[in-house]
mmCIF file of C-alpha atoms in Angstrom:
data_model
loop_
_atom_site.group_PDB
_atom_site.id
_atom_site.type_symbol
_atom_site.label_atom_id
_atom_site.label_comp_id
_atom_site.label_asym_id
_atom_site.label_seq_id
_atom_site.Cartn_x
_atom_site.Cartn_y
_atom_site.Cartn_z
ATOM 1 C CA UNK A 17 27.159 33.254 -38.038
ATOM 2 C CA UNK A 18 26.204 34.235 -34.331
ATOM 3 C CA UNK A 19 22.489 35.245 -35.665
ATOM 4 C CA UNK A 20 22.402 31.893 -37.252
ATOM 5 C CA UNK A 21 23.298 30.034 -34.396
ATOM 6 C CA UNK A 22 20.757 32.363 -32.695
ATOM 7 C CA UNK A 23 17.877 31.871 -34.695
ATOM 8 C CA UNK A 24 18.492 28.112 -34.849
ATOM 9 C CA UNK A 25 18.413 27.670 -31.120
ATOM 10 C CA UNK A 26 14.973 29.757 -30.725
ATOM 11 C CA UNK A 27 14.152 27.020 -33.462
ATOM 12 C CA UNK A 28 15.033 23.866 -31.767
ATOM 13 C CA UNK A 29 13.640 25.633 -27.774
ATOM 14 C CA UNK A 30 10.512 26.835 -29.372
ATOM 15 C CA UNK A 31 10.011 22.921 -30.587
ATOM 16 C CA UNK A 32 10.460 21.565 -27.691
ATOM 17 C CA UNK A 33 8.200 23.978 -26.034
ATOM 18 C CA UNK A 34 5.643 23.447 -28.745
ATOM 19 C CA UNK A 35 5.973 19.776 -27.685
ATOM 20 C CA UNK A 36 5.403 20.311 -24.330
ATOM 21 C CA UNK A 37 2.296 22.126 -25.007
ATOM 22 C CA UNK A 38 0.700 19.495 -26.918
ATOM 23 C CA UNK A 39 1.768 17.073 -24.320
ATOM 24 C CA UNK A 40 0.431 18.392 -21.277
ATOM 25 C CA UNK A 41 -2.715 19.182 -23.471
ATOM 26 C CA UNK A 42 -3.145 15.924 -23.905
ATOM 27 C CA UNK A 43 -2.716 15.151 -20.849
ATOM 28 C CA UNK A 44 -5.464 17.254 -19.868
ATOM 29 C CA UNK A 45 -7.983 16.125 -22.469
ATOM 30 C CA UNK A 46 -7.455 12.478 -21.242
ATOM 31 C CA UNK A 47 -7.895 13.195 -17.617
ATOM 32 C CA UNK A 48 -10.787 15.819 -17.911
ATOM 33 C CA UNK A 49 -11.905 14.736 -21.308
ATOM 34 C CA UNK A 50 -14.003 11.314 -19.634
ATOM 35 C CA UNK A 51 -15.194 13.599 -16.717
ATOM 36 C CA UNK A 52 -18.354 14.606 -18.882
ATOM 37 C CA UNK A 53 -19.278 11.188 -19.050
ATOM 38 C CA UNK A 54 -21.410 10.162 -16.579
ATOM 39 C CA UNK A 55 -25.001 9.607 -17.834
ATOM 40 C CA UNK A 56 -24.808 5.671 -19.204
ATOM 41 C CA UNK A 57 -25.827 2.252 -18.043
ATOM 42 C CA UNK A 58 -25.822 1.261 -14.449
ATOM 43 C CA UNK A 59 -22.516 -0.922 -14.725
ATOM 44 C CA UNK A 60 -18.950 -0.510 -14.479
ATOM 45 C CA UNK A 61 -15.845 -2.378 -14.265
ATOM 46 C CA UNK A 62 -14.759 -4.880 -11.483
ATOM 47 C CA UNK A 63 -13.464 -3.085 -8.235
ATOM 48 C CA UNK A 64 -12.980 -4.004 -4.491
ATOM 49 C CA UNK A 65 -13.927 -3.412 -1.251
ATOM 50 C CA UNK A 66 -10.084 -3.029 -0.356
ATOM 51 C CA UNK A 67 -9.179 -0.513 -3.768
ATOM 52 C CA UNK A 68 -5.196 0.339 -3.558
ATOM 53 C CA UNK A 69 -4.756 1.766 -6.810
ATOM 54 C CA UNK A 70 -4.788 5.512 -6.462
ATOM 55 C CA UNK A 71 -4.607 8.109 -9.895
ATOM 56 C CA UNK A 72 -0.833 8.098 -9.488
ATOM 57 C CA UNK A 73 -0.242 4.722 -9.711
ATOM 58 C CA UNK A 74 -0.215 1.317 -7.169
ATOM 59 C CA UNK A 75 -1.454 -1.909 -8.000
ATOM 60 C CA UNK A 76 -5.091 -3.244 -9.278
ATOM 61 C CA UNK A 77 -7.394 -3.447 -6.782
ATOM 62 C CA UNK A 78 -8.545 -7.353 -5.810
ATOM 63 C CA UNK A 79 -11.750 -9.123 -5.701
ATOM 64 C CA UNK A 80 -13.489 -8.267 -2.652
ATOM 65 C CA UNK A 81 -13.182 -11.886 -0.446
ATOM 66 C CA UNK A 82 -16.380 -11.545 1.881
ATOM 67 C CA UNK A 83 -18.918 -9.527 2.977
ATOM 68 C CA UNK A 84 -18.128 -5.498 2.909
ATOM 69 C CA UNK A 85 -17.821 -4.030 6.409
ATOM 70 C CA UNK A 86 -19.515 -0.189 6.403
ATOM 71 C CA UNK A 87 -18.931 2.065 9.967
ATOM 72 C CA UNK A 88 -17.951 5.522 10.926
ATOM 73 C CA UNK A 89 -15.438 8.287 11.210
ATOM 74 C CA UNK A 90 -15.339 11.634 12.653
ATOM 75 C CA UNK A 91 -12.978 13.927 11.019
ATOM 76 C CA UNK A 92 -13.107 17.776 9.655
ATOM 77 C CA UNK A 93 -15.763 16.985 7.306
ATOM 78 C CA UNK A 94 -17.861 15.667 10.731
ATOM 79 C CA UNK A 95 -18.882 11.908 11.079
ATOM 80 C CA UNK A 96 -18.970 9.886 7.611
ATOM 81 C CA UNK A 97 -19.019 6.519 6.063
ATOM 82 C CA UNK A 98 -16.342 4.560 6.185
ATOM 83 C CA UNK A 99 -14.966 0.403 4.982
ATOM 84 C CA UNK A 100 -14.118 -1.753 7.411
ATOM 85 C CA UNK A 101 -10.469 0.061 6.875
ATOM 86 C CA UNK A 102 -11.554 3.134 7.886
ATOM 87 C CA UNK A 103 -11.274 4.603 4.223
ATOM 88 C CA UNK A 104 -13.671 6.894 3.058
ATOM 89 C CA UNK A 105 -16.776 6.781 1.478
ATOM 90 C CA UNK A 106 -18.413 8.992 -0.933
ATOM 91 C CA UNK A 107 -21.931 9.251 -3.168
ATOM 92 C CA UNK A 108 -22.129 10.592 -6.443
ATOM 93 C CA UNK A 109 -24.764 13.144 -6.547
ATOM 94 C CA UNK A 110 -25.496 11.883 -10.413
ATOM 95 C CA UNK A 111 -26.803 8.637 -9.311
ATOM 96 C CA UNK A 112 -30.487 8.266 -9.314
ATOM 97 C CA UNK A 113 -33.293 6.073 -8.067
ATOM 98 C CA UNK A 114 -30.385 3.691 -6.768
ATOM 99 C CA UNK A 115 -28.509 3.483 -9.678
ATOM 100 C CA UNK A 116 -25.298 3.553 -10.334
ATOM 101 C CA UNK A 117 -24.215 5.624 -13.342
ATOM 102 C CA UNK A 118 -20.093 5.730 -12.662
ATOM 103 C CA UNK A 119 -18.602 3.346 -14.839
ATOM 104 C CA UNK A 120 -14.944 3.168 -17.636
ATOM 105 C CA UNK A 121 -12.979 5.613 -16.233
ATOM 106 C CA UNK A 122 -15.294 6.789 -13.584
ATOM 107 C CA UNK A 123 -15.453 3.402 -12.115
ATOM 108 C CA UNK A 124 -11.263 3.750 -11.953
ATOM 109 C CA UNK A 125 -10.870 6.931 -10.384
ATOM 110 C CA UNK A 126 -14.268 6.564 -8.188
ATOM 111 C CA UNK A 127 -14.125 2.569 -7.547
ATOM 112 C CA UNK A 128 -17.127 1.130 -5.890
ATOM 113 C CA UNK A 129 -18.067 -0.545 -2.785
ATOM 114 C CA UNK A 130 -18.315 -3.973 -3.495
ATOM 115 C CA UNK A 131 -19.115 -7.025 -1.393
ATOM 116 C CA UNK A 132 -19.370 -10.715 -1.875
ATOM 117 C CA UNK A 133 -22.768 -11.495 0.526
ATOM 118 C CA UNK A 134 -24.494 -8.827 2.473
ATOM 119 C CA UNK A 135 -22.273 -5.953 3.684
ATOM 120 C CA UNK A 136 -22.075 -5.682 7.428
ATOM 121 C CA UNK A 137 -23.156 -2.189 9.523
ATOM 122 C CA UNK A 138 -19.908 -1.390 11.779
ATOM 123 C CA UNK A 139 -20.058 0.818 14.626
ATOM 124 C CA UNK A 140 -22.329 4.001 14.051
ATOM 125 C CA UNK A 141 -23.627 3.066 10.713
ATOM 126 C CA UNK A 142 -27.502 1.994 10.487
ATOM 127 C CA UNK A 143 -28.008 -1.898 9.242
ATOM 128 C CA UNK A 144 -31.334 -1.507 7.779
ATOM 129 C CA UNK A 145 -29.854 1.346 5.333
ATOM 130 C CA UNK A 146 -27.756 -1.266 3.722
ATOM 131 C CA UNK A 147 -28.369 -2.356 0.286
ATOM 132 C CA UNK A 148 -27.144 -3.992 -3.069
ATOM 133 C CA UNK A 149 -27.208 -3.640 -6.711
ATOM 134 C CA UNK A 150 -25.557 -5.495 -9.056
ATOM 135 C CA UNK A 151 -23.316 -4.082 -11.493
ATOM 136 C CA UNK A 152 -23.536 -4.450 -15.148
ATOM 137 C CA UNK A 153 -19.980 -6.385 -15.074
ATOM 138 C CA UNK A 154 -21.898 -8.459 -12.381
ATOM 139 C CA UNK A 155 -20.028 -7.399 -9.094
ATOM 140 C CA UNK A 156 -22.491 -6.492 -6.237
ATOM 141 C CA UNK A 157 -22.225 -2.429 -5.238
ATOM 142 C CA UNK A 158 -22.659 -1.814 -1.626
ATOM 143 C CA UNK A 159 -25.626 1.104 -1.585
ATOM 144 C CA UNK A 160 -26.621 3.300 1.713
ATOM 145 C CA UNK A 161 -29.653 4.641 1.914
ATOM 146 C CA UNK A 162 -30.622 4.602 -1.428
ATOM 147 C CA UNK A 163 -26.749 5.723 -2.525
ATOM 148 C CA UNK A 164 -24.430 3.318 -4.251
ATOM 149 C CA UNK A 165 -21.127 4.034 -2.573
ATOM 150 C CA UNK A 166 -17.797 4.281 -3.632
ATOM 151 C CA UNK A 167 -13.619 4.857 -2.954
ATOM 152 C CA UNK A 168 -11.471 7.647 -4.454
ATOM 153 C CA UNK A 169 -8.513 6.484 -5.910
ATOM 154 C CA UNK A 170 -6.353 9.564 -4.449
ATOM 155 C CA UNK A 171 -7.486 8.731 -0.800
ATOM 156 C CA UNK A 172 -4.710 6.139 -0.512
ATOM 157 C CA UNK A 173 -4.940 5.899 3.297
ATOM 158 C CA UNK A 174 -7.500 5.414 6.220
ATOM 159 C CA UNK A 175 -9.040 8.968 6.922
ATOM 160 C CA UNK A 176 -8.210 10.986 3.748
ATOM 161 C CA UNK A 177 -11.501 12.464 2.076
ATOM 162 C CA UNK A 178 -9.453 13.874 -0.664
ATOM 163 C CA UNK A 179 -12.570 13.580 -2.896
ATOM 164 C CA UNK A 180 -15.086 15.651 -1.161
ATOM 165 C CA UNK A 181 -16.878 17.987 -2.873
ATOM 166 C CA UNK A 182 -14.818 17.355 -6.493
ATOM 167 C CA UNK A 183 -17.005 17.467 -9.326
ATOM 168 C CA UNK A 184 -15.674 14.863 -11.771
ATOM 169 C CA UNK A 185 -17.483 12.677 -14.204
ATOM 170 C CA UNK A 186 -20.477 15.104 -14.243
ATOM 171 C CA UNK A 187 -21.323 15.218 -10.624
ATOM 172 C CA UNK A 188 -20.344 16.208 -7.312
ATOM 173 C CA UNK A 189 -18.873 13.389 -5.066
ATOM 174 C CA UNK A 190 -19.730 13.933 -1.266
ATOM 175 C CA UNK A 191 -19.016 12.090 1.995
ATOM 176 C CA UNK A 192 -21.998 9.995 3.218
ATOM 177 C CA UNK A 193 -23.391 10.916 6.522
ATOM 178 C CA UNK A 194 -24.576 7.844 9.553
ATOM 179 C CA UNK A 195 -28.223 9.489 7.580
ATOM 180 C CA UNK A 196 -27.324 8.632 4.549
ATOM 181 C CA UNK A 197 -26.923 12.088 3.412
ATOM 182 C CA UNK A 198 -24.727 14.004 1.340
ATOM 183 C CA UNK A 199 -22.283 15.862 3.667
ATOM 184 C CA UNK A 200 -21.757 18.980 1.753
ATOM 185 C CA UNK A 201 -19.004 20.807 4.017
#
């Protein structure tokens, strides 16, 4: 009786492990499954200039409501792009010739910079390196010096750079120097 009772509970804990397994993998496929993605259209979905959805939940983000503000920050990672906020903002090194190639579930965890009129150069960022592009969904994309910019979801407060240097979605994502460079600390 005792080996019976035994064998049946090594049944039913070896189940449930089983079941966790093929959750978390899951899991896993879904959030790293999309990350190879990253070499379509120059679109995406409609994002904000103000983003306060982060990957572990918040609200949608809403429409932007005027012109996008972009200025600096000095932190650890040295002096970067910022919103008018003072949260971060990143390139994705797999955007080329202006383009912006993060879009689906890119475009939700790496939300762009949009604007409604010309963005605005805040203190220590350079005017003249401020561009647009519009977006396949037909929101305008704030771009620096040639880069499209864009939020991480994660940084859900002014001055987190929780997104440097990650490579998701087939890139690397990197802070944006006053140059318009890649800051790759």
């Amino acid at each position: 009786m005792r080996d019976s009772r035994s064998h049946n509970l090594r049944t039913h804990v070896r189940g449930w492990r089983a079941a966790a397994v093929l959750v978390f993998a899951g899991l896993l496929l879904v959030a790293c499954g999309s990350s190879s993605n990253g070499s379509s259209s120059s679109g995406g979905q409609a994002t904000t200039a103000n983003p306060s959805v982060a990957s572990t939940g918040g609200s949608s983000p809403s429409a932007p409501s005027g012109p996008a503000v972009v200025m600096t920050k000095t932190g650890s990672a040295g002096t970067y792009l910022t919103d008018g906020s003072g949260k971060s903002l990143y390139l994705f090194a797999a955007d080329t010739g202006g383009k912006s190639v993060c879009t689906g579930a890119c475009a939700a965890a790496w939300p762009p910079l949009t604007t409604k009129g010309n963005p605005t150069a805040g203190s220590g960022a350079t005017a003249s390196m401020l561009t647009t592009i519009t977006r396949s969904d037909g929101t305008t994309q704030v771009v620096y010096n040639g880069h499209p910019l864009y939020y991480y979801a994660a940084d859900t407060a002014a001055g987190q750079t929780n997104g440097q240097g990650l490579n998701q979605f087939g890139g690397l994502w990197w802070l944006v120097s006053p140059a318009g460079a890649a800051i790759q600390k």
